[in-house]
PDB file of C-alpha atoms in Angstrom:
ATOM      1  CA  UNK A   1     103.876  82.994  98.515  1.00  0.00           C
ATOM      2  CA  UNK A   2     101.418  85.782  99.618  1.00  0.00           C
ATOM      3  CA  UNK A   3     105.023  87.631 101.148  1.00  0.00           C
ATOM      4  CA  UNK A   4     106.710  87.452  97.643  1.00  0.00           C
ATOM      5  CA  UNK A   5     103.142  88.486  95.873  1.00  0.00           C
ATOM      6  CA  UNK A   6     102.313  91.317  98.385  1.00  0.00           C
ATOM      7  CA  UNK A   7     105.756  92.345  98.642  1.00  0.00           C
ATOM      8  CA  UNK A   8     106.027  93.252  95.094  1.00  0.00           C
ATOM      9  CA  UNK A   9     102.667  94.991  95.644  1.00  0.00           C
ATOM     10  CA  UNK A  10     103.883  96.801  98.113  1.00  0.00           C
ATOM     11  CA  UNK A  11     107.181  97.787  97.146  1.00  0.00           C
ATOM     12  CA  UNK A  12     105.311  99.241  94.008  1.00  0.00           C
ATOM     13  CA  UNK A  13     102.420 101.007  96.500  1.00  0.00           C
ATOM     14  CA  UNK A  14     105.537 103.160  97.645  1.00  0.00           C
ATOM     15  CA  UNK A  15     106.475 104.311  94.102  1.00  0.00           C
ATOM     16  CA  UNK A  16     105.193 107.969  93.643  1.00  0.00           C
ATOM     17  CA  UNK A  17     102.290 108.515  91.594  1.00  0.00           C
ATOM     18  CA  UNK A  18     103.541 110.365  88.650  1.00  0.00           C
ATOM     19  CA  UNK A  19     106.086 107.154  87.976  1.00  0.00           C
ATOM     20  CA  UNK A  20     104.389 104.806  86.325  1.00  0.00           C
ATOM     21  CA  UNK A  21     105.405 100.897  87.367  1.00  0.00           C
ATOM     22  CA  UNK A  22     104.135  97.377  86.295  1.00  0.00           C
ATOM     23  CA  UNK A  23     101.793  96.028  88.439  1.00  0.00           C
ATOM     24  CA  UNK A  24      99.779  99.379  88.695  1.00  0.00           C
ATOM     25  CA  UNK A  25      96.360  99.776  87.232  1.00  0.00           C
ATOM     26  CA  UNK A  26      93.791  97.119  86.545  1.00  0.00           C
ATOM     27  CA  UNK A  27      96.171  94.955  84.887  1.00  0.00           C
ATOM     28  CA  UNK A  28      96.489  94.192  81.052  1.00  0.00           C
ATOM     29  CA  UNK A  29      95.257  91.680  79.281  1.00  0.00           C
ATOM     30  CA  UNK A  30      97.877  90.162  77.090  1.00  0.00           C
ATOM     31  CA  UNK A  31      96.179  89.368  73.333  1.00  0.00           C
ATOM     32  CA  UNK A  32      98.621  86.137  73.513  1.00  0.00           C
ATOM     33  CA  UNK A  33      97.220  84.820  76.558  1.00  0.00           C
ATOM     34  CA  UNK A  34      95.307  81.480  75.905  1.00  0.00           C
ATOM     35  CA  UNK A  35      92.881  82.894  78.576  1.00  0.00           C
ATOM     36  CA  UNK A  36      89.530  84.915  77.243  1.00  0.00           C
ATOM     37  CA  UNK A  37      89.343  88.336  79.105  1.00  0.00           C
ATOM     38  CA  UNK A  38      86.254  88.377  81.420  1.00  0.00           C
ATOM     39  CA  UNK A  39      82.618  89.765  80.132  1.00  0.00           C
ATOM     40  CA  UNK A  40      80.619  91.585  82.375  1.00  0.00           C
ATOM     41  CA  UNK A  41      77.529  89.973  83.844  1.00  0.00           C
ATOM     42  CA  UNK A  42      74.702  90.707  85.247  1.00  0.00           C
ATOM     43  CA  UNK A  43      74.835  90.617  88.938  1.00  0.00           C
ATOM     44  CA  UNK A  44      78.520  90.125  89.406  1.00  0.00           C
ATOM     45  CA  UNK A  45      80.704  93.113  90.405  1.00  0.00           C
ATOM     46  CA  UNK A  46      82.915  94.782  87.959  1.00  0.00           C
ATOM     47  CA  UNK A  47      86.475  95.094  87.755  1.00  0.00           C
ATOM     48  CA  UNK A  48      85.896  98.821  85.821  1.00  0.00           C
ATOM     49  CA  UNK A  49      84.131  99.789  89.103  1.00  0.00           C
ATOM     50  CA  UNK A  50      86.378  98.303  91.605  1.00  0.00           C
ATOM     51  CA  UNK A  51      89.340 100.387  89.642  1.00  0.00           C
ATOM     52  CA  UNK A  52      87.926 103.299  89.574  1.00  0.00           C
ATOM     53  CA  UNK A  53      89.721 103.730  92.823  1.00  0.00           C
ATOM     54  CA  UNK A  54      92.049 106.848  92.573  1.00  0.00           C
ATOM     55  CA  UNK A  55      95.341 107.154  94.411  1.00  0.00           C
ATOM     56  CA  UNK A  56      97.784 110.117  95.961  1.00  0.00           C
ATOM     57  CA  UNK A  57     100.913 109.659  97.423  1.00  0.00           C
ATOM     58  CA  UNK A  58     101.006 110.677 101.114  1.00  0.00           C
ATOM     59  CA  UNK A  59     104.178 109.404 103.128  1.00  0.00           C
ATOM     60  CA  UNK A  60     105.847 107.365 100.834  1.00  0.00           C
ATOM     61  CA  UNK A  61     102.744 105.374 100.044  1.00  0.00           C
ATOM     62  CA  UNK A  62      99.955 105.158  98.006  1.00  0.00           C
ATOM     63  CA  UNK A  63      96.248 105.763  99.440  1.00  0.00           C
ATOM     64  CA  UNK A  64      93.036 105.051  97.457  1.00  0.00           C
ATOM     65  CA  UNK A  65      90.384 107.202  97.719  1.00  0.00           C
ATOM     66  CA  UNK A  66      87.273 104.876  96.805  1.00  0.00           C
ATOM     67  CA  UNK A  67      84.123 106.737  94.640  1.00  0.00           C
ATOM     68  CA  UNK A  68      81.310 106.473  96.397  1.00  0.00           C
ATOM     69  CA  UNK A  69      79.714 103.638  94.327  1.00  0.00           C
ATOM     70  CA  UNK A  70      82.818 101.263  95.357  1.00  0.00           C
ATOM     71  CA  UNK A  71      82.251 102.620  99.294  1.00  0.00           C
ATOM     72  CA  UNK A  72      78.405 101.511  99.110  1.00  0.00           C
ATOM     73  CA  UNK A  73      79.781  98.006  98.099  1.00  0.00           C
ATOM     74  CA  UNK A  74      81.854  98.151 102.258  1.00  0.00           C
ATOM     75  CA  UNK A  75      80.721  94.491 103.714  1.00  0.00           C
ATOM     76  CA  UNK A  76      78.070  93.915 101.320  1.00  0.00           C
ATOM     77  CA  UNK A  77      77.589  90.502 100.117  1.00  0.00           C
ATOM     78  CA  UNK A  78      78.896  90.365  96.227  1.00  0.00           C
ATOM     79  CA  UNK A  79      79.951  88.111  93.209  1.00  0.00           C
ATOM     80  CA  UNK A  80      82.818  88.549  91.644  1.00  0.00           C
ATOM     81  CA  UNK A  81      84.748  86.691  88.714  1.00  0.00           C
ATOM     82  CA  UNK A  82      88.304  86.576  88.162  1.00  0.00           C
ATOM     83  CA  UNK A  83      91.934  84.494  87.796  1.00  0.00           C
ATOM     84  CA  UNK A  84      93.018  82.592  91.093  1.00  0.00           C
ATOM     85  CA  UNK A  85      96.524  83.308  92.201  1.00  0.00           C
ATOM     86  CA  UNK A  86      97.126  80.859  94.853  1.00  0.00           C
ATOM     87  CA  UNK A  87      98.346  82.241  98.499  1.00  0.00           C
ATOM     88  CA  UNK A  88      99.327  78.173  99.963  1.00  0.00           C
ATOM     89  CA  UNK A  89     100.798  75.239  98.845  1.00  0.00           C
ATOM     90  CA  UNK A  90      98.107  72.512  97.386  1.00  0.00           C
ATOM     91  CA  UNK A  91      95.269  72.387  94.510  1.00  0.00           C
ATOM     92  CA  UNK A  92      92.728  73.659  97.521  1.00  0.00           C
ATOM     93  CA  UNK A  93      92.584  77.029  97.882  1.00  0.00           C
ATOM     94  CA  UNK A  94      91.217  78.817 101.245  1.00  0.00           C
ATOM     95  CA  UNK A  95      93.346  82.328 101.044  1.00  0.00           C
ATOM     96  CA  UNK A  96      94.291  83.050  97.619  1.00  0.00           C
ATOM     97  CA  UNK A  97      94.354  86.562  95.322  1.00  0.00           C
ATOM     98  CA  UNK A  98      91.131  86.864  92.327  1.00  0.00           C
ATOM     99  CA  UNK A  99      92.826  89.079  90.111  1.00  0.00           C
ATOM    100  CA  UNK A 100      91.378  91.086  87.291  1.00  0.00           C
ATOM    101  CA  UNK A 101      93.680  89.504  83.910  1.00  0.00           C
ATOM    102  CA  UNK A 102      95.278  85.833  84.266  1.00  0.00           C
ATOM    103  CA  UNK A 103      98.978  85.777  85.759  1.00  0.00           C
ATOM    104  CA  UNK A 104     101.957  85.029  83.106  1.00  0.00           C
ATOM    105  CA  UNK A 105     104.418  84.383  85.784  1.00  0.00           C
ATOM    106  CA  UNK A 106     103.949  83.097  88.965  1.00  0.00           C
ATOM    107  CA  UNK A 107     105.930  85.307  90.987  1.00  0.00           C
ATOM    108  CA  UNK A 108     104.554  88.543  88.877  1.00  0.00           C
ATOM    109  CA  UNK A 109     101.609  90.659  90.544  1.00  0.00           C
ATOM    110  CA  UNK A 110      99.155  90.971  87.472  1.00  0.00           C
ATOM    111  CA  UNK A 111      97.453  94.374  88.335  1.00  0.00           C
ATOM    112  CA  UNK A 112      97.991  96.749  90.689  1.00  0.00           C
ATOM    113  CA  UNK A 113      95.832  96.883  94.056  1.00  0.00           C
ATOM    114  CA  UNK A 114      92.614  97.954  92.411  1.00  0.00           C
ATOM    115  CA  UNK A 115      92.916  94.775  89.901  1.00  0.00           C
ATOM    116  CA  UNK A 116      92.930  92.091  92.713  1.00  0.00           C
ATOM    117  CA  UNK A 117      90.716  91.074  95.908  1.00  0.00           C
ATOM    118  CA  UNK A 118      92.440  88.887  98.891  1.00  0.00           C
ATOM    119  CA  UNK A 119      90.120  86.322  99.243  1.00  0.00           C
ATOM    120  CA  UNK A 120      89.360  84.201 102.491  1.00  0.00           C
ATOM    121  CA  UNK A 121      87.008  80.839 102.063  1.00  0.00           C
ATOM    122  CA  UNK A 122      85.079  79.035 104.219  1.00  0.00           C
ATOM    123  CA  UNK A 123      85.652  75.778 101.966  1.00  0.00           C
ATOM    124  CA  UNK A 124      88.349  74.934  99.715  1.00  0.00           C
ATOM    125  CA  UNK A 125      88.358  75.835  96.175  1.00  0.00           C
ATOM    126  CA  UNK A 126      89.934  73.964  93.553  1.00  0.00           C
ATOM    127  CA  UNK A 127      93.060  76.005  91.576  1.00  0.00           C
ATOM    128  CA  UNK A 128      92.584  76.174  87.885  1.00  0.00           C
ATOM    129  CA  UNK A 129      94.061  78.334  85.691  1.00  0.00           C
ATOM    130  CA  UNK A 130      90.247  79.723  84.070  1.00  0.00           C
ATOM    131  CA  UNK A 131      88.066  82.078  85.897  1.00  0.00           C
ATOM    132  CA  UNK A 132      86.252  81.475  89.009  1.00  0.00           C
ATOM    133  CA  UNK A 133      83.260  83.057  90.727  1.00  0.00           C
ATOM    134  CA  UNK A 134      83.702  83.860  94.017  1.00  0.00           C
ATOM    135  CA  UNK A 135      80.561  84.704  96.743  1.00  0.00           C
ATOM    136  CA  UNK A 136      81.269  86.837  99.733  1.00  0.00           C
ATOM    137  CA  UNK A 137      81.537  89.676 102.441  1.00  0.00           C
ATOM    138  CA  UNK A 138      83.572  92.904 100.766  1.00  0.00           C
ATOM    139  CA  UNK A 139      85.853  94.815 102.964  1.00  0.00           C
ATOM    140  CA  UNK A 140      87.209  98.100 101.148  1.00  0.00           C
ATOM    141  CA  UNK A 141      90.412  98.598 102.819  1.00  0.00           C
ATOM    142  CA  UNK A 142      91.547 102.035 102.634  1.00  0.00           C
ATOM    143  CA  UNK A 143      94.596 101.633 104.910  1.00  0.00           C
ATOM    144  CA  UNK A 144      95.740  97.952 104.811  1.00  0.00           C
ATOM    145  CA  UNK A 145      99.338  97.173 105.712  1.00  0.00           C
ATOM    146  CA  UNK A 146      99.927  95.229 102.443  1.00  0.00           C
ATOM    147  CA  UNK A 147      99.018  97.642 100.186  1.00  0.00           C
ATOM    148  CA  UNK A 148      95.462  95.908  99.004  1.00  0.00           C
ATOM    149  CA  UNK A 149      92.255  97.512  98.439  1.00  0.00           C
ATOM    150  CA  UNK A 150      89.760  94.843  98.286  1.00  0.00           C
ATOM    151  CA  UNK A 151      88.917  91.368 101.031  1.00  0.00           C
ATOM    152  CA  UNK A 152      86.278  88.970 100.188  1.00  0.00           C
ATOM    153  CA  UNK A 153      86.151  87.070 103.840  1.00  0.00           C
ATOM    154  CA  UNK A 154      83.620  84.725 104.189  1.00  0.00           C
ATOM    155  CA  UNK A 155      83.538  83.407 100.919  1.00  0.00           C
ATOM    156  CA  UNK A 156      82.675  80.713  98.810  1.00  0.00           C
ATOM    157  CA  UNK A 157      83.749  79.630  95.363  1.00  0.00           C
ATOM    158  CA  UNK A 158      80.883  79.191  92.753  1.00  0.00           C
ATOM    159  CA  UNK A 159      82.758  76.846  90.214  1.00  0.00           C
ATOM    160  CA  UNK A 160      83.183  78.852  86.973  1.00  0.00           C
ATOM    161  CA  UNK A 161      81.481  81.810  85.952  1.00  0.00           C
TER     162      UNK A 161
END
């Protein structure tokens, strides 16, 4: 599963920046989805600050260049809410994707790289289709081979935010 998810990701990291492809961006929020879209809180990171990331085409690729607000945030201990997308087989999550909107389909990439975080767990977390909070160690990944900006290793899931 994280092949097919990652591969779409990064088939779309190699798009030049002027075309504009789904999966890019922070990811939308469809008005239809049964899902609320997440509030800000107090003390939880922000998905408007982790997109802020900007992005130029070098080599057939896409590389973010992080504001210096997101590069303060490099292996600092955060919070951060969001929609699982599950990585392994099972209801117990230990890798999985937090992404920024709720999937519609489950072979669809949501947002682009600056609207989801790989996430690594020391314990298991339970799948569920609402939002989770999610404790741990953030890498900022400015040349990872699968296209993603953002790893939370070390983590632990919170229950709902």
């Amino acid at each position: 599963m994280l092949g097919l998810a990652l591969c779409c990701a990064g088939v779309q990291a190699q798009v030049p920046a002027q075309v504009p492809a789904i999966g890019q961006g922070p990811g939308y929020h469809d008005p239809r989805s049964p899902f609320k879209p997440l509030q800000e809180r107090e003390g939880v990171l922000s998905w408007s600050l982790l997109s802020s990331v900007s992005t130029k085409a070098e080599k057939n690729r896409l590389v973010p260049t992080f504001p210096a607000p997101v590069q303060a945030l490099n292996q600092k201990k955060v919070k951060v809410q969001g929609f699982m997308m599950p990585l392994e087989p099972g209801d117990k999550q230990r890798h999985f994707l937090l992404s920024s909107v709720p999937t519609s389909c489950s072979f669809c990439v949501p947002a682009g790289a600056e609207g989801l975080i790989e996430v690594f767990t020391q314990q298991p977390v339970r799948y569920t289709l609402e939002p989770v909070l999610v404790e741990g160690v953030l890498a900022v990944l400015s040349d990872d081979p699968y296209g993603l900006f953002y790893r939370i290793n070390g983590g632990q899931g919170l229950g709902a935010p």
